[in-house]
Coordinates of C-alpha atoms in Angstrom, one line a residue:
X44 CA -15.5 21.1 -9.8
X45 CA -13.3 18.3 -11.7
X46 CA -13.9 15.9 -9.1
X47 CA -17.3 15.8 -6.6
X48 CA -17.4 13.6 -3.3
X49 CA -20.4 11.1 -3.4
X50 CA -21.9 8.3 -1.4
X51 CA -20.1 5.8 -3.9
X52 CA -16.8 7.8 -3.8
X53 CA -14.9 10.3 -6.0
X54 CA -16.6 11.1 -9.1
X55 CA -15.7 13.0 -11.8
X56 CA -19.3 14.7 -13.7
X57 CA -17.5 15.3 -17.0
X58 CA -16.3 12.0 -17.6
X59 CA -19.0 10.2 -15.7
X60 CA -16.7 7.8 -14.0
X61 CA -15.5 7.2 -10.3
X62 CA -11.8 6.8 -8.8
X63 CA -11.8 4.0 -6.4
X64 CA -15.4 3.8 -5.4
X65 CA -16.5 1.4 -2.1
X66 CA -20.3 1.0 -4.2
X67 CA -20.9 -0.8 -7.5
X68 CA -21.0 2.1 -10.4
X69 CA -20.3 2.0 -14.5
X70 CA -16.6 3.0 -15.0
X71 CA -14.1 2.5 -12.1
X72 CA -11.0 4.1 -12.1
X73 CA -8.7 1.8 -10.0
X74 CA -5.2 3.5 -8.4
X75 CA -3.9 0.0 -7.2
X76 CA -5.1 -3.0 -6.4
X77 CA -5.5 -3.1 -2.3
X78 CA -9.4 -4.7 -1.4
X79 CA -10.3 -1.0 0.4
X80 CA -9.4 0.2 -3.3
X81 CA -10.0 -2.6 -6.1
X82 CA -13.6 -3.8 -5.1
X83 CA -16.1 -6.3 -6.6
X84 CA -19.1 -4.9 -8.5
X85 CA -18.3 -2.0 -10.9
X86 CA -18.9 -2.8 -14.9
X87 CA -16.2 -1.5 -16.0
X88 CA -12.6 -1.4 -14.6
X89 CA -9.8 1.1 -16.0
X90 CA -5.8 0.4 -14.0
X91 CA -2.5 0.3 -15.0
X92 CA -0.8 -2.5 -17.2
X93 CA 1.4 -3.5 -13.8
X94 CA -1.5 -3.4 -11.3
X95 CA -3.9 -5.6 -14.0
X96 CA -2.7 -9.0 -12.9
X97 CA -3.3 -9.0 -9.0
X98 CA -6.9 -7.1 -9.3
X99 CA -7.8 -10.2 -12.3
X100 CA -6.9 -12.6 -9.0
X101 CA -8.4 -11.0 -6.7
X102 CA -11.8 -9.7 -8.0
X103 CA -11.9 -12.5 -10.9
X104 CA -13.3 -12.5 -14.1
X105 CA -13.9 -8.7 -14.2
X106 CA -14.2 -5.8 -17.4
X107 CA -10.7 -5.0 -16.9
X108 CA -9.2 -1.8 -19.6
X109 CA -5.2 -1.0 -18.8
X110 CA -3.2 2.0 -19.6
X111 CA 0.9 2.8 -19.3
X112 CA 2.0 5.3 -17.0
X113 CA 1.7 8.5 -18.6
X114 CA -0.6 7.3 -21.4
X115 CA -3.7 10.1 -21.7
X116 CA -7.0 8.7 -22.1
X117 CA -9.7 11.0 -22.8
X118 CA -13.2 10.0 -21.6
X119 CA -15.9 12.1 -21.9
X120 CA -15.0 15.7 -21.2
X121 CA -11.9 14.9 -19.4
X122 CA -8.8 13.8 -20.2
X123 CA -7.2 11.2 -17.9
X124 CA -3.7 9.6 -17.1
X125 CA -1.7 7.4 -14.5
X126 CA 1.4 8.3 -12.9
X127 CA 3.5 6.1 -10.6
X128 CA 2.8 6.2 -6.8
X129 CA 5.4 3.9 -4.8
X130 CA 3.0 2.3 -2.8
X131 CA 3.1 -1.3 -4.3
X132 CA 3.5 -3.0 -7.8
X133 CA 1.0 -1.0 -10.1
X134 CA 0.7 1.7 -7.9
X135 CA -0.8 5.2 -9.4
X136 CA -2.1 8.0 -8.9
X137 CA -4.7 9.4 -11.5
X138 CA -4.9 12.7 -13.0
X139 CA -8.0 14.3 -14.5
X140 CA -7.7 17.5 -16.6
X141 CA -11.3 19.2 -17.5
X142 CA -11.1 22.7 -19.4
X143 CA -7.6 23.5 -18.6
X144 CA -8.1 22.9 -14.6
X145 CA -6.4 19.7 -12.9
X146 CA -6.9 17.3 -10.1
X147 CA -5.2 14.8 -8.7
X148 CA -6.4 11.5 -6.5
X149 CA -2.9 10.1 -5.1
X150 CA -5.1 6.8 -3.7
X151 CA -2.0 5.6 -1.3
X152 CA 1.5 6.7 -2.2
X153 CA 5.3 6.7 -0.8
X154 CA 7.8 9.3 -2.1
X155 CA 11.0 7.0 -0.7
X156 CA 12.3 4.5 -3.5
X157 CA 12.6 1.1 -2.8
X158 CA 13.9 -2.0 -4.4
X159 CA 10.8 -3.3 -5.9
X160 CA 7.8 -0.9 -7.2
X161 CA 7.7 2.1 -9.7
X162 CA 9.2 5.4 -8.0
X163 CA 6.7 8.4 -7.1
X164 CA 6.6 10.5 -9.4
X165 CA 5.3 14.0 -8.5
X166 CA 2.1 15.4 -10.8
X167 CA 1.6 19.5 -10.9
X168 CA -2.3 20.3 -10.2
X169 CA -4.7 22.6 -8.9
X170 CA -6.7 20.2 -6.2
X171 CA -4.6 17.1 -4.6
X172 CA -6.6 14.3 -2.5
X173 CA -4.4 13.1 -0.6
X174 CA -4.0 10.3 2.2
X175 CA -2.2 10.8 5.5
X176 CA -2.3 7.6 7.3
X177 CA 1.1 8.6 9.0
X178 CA 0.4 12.0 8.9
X179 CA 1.9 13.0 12.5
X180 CA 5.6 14.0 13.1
X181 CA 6.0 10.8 14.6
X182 CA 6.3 9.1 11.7
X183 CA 9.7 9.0 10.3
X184 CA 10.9 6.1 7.8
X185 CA 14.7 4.9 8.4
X186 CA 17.0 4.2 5.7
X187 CA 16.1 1.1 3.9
X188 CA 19.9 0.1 4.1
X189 CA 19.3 0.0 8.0
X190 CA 15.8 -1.8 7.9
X191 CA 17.5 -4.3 6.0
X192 CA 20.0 -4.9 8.1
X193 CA 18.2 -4.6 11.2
X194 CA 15.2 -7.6 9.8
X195 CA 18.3 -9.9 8.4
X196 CA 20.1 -9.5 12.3
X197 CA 17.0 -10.7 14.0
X198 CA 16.5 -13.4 11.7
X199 CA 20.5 -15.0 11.8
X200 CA 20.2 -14.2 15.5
X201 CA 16.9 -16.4 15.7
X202 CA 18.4 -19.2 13.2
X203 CA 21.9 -19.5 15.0
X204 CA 19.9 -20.1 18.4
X205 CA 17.5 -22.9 16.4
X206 CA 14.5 -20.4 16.3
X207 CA 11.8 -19.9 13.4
X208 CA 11.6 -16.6 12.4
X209 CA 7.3 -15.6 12.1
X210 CA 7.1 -12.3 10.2
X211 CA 3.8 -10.7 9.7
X212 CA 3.4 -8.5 6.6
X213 CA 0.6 -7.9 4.1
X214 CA 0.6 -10.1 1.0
X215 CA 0.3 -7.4 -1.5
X216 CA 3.0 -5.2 -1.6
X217 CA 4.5 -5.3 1.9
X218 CA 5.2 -9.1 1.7
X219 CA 7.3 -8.5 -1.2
X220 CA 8.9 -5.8 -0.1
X221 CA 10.1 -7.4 2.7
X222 CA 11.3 -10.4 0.9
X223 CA 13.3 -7.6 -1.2
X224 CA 15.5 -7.1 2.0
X225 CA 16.1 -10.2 2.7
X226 CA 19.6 -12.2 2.6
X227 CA 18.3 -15.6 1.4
X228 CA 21.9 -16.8 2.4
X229 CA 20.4 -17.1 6.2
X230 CA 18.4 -19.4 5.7
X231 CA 15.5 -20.9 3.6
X232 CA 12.2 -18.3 3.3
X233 CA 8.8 -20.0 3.6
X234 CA 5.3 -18.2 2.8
X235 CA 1.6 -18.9 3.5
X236 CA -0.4 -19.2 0.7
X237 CA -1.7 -15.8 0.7
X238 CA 1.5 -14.0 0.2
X239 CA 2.9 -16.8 -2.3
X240 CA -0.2 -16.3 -4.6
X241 CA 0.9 -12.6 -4.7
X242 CA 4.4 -13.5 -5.2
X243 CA 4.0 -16.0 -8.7
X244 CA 1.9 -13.2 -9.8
X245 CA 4.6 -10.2 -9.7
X246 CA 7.4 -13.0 -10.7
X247 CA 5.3 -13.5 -13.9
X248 CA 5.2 -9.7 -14.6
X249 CA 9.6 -9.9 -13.7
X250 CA 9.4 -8.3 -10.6
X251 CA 12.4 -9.8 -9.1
X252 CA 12.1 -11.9 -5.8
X253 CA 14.2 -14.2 -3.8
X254 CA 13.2 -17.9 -3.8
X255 CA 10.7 -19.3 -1.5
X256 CA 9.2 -22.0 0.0
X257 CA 5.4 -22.7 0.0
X258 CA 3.7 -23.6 3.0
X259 CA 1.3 -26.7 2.4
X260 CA -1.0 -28.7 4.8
X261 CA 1.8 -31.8 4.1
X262 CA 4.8 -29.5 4.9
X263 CA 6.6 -30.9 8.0
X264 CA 7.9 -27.2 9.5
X265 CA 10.4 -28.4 11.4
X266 CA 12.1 -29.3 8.9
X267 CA 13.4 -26.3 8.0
X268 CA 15.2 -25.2 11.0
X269 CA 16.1 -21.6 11.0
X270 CA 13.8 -20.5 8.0
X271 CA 12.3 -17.1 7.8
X272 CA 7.9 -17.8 7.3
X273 CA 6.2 -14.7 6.0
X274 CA 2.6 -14.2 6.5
X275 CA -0.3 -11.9 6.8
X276 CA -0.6 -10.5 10.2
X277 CA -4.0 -12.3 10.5
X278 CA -2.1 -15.9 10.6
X279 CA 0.3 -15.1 13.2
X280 CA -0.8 -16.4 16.8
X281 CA -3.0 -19.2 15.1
X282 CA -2.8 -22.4 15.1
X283 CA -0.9 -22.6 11.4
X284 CA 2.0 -20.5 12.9
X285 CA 2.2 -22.7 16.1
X286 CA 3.1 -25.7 13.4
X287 CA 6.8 -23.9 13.6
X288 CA 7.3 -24.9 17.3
X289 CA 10.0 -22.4 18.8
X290 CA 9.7 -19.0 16.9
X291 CA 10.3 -15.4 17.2
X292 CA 7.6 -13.4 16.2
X293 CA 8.0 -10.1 14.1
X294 CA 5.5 -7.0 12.8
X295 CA 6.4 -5.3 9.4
X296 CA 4.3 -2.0 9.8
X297 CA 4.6 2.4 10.4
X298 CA 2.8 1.8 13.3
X299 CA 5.7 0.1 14.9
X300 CA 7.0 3.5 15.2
X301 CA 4.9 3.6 17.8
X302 CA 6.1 1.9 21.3
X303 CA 2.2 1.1 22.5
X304 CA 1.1 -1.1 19.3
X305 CA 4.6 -2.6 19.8
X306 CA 3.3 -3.5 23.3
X307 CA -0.3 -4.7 22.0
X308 CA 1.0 -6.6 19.6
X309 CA 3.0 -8.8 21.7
X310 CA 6.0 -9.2 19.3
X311 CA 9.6 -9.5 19.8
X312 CA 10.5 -7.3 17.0
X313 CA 8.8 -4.7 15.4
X314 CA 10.3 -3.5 12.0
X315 CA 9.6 0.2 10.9
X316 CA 8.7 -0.7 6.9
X317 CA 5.2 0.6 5.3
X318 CA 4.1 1.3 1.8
X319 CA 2.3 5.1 2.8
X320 CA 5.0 8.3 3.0
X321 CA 5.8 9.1 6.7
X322 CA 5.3 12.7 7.2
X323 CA 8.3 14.3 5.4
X324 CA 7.2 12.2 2.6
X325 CA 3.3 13.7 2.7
X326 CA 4.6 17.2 3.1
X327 CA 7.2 16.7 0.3
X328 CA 4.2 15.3 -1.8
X329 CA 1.7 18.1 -1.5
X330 CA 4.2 21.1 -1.7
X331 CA 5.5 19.7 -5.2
X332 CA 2.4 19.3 -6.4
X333 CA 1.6 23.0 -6.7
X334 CA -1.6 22.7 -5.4
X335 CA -3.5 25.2 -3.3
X336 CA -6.6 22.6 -2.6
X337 CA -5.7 20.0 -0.8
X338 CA -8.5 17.2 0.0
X339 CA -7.3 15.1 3.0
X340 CA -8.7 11.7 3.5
X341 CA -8.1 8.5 5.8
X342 CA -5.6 9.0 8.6
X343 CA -4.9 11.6 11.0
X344 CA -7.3 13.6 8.9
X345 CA -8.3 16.5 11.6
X346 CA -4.4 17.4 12.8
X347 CA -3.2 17.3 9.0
X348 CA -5.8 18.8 7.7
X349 CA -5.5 21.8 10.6
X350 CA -1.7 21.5 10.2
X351 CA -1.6 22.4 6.2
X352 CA -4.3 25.0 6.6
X353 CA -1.9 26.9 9.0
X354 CA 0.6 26.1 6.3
X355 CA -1.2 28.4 3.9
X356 CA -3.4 25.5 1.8
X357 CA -7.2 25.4 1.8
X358 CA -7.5 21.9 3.4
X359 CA -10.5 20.3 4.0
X360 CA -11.5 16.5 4.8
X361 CA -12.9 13.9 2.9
X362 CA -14.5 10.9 4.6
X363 CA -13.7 8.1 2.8
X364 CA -14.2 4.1 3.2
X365 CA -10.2 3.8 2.3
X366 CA -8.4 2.1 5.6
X367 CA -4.7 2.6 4.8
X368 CA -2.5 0.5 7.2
X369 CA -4.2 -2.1 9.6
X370 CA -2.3 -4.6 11.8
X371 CA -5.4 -6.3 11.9
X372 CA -5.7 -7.2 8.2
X373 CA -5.4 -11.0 7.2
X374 CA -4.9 -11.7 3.6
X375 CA -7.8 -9.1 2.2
X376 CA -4.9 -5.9 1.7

């Protein structure tokens, strides 16, 4: 096999190197750099040029080695290269060719373009791991021309009745994205610290964002009536969001496709926006990669899995310590 499942993660024997372990190991291939991905530990760490900067900040003074998208690297007995996977800034997925026979390790993907990371780029191969964190029918990404729309309605509505607008979103990729919607004519956009740290990253590397406003311990909210304030979904419901007085609070997630998490949650508004393909995105993935073997990991593993076997793949499941989506995340994804 080009790729064996171990206790540390995916390993690849004739390279002697790991894609995304969860334990401490030699080489570390890195698809992006999300904390259930990019952790502490390894000796060696090999990502892209684009996701270097954010996995420097967040795992600090590390053996860092960057490649280009589609630059081959041959280590060991296998030769090795990174292709764009829309999920966030840096994104990839990583291909590993031994002795003619390729495999691919997606790590977390989105086929839809948006306004702010490298498109997907489909990769032919024999064996595709794959994630399906939205793998049910359910799931069904809208237009971002109408997500826009719909976020930058709530938030004049809130404004022009002298309402905060509290948005929950993660600070690595999602954050950004959402700030890439945005009509900064509304109103002035503050952050938390978590997502602005992310943001003077990516605006160092040109990633283009709107302007926005810091959130420090001296701030007086108030003073920024009608503002927009971007957070993790950890911070929201705490005493730092209850600084904002009157506010309407949002969720940027899939899951708000689904009415009960809405409901749980306790928000007013629950945008539809998420970094992972929806289900026409992970069909559209696998069928153009070619690939007969398909290795499903975190998600709806069982029904996909089941569901692409009756399709006519050999599917079979991959426990992995990968978490994909989480509501309940603070500032760590």
């Amino acid at each position: 096999m080009v790729l064996e499942f171990k206790p540390q993660g995916i390993y690849c024997p004739a390279g002697d190197f790991f894609i995304d372990p969860w334990s401490p190991v030699d080489r570390a291939l890195i698809t992006h750099g999300h904390a259930d991905h990019a952790r502490p530990g390894h000796a060696r760490y090999l990502a892209t040029l684009s996701a270097a900067p954010v996995m420097r900040h967040r795992l600090g003074d590390i053996r860092l080695d960057t490649v280009a998208y589609g630059e081959t690297r041959r280590i060991g007995g296998a030769s090795v290269s990174f292709h764009p996977a829309g999920h966030v800034p840096g994104s990839a997925q990583i291909r590993v060719e031994v002795a003619g026979e390729v495999w691919v390790v997606s790590g977390d993907y989105k086929t839809t373009p948006d306004r702010l990371c490298e498109p997907f780029e489909p990769v032919r191969c024999h064996g595709f791991v794959t994630e399906c964190t939205f793998g049910l029918p359910v799931f069904d990404w809208a237009p971002e021309a109408q997500v826009a729309a719909d976020l930058n309605r709530w938030w004049a509505d809130n404004a022009a009745e002298g309402r905060v607008s509290l948005l929950g979103a993660y600070a690595l990729g999602k954050a950004q994205r959402v700030l890439s919607l945005l009509d900064p004519s509304i109103g002035p956009i503050l952050t938390h610290g978590a997502v602005e740290n992310t943001n003077a990253i990516l605006r160092d590397q040109e990633f283009a964002l709107p302007a926005t406003i810091p959130v420090t311990p001296d701030m007086d909210p108030r003073a920024y009536p009608g503002a927009l304030v971007l957070a993790p979904p950890g911070a929201l419901g705490s005493a730092w969001a209850r600084r904002f007085g009157p506010a309407s609070t949002g969720f940027a997630s899939g899951w708000m496709r689904l009415r009960g998490v809405r409901r749980r949650r306790a928000a007013d508004r629950g945008f539809v926006i998420s970094d992972h393909a929806d289900w026409a995105g992970l069909n559209s993935a696998i069928a153009e990669t070619g690939a007969e073997n398909i290795y499903v990991t975190h998600g709806y593993t069982d029904i996909f899995a089941r569901w692409l076997n009756d399709q006519g793949y050999r599917a079979q499941i991959v426990p992995t310590e990968f978490t994909g989506e989480s509501l309940d995340e603070a500032e760590t994804t």
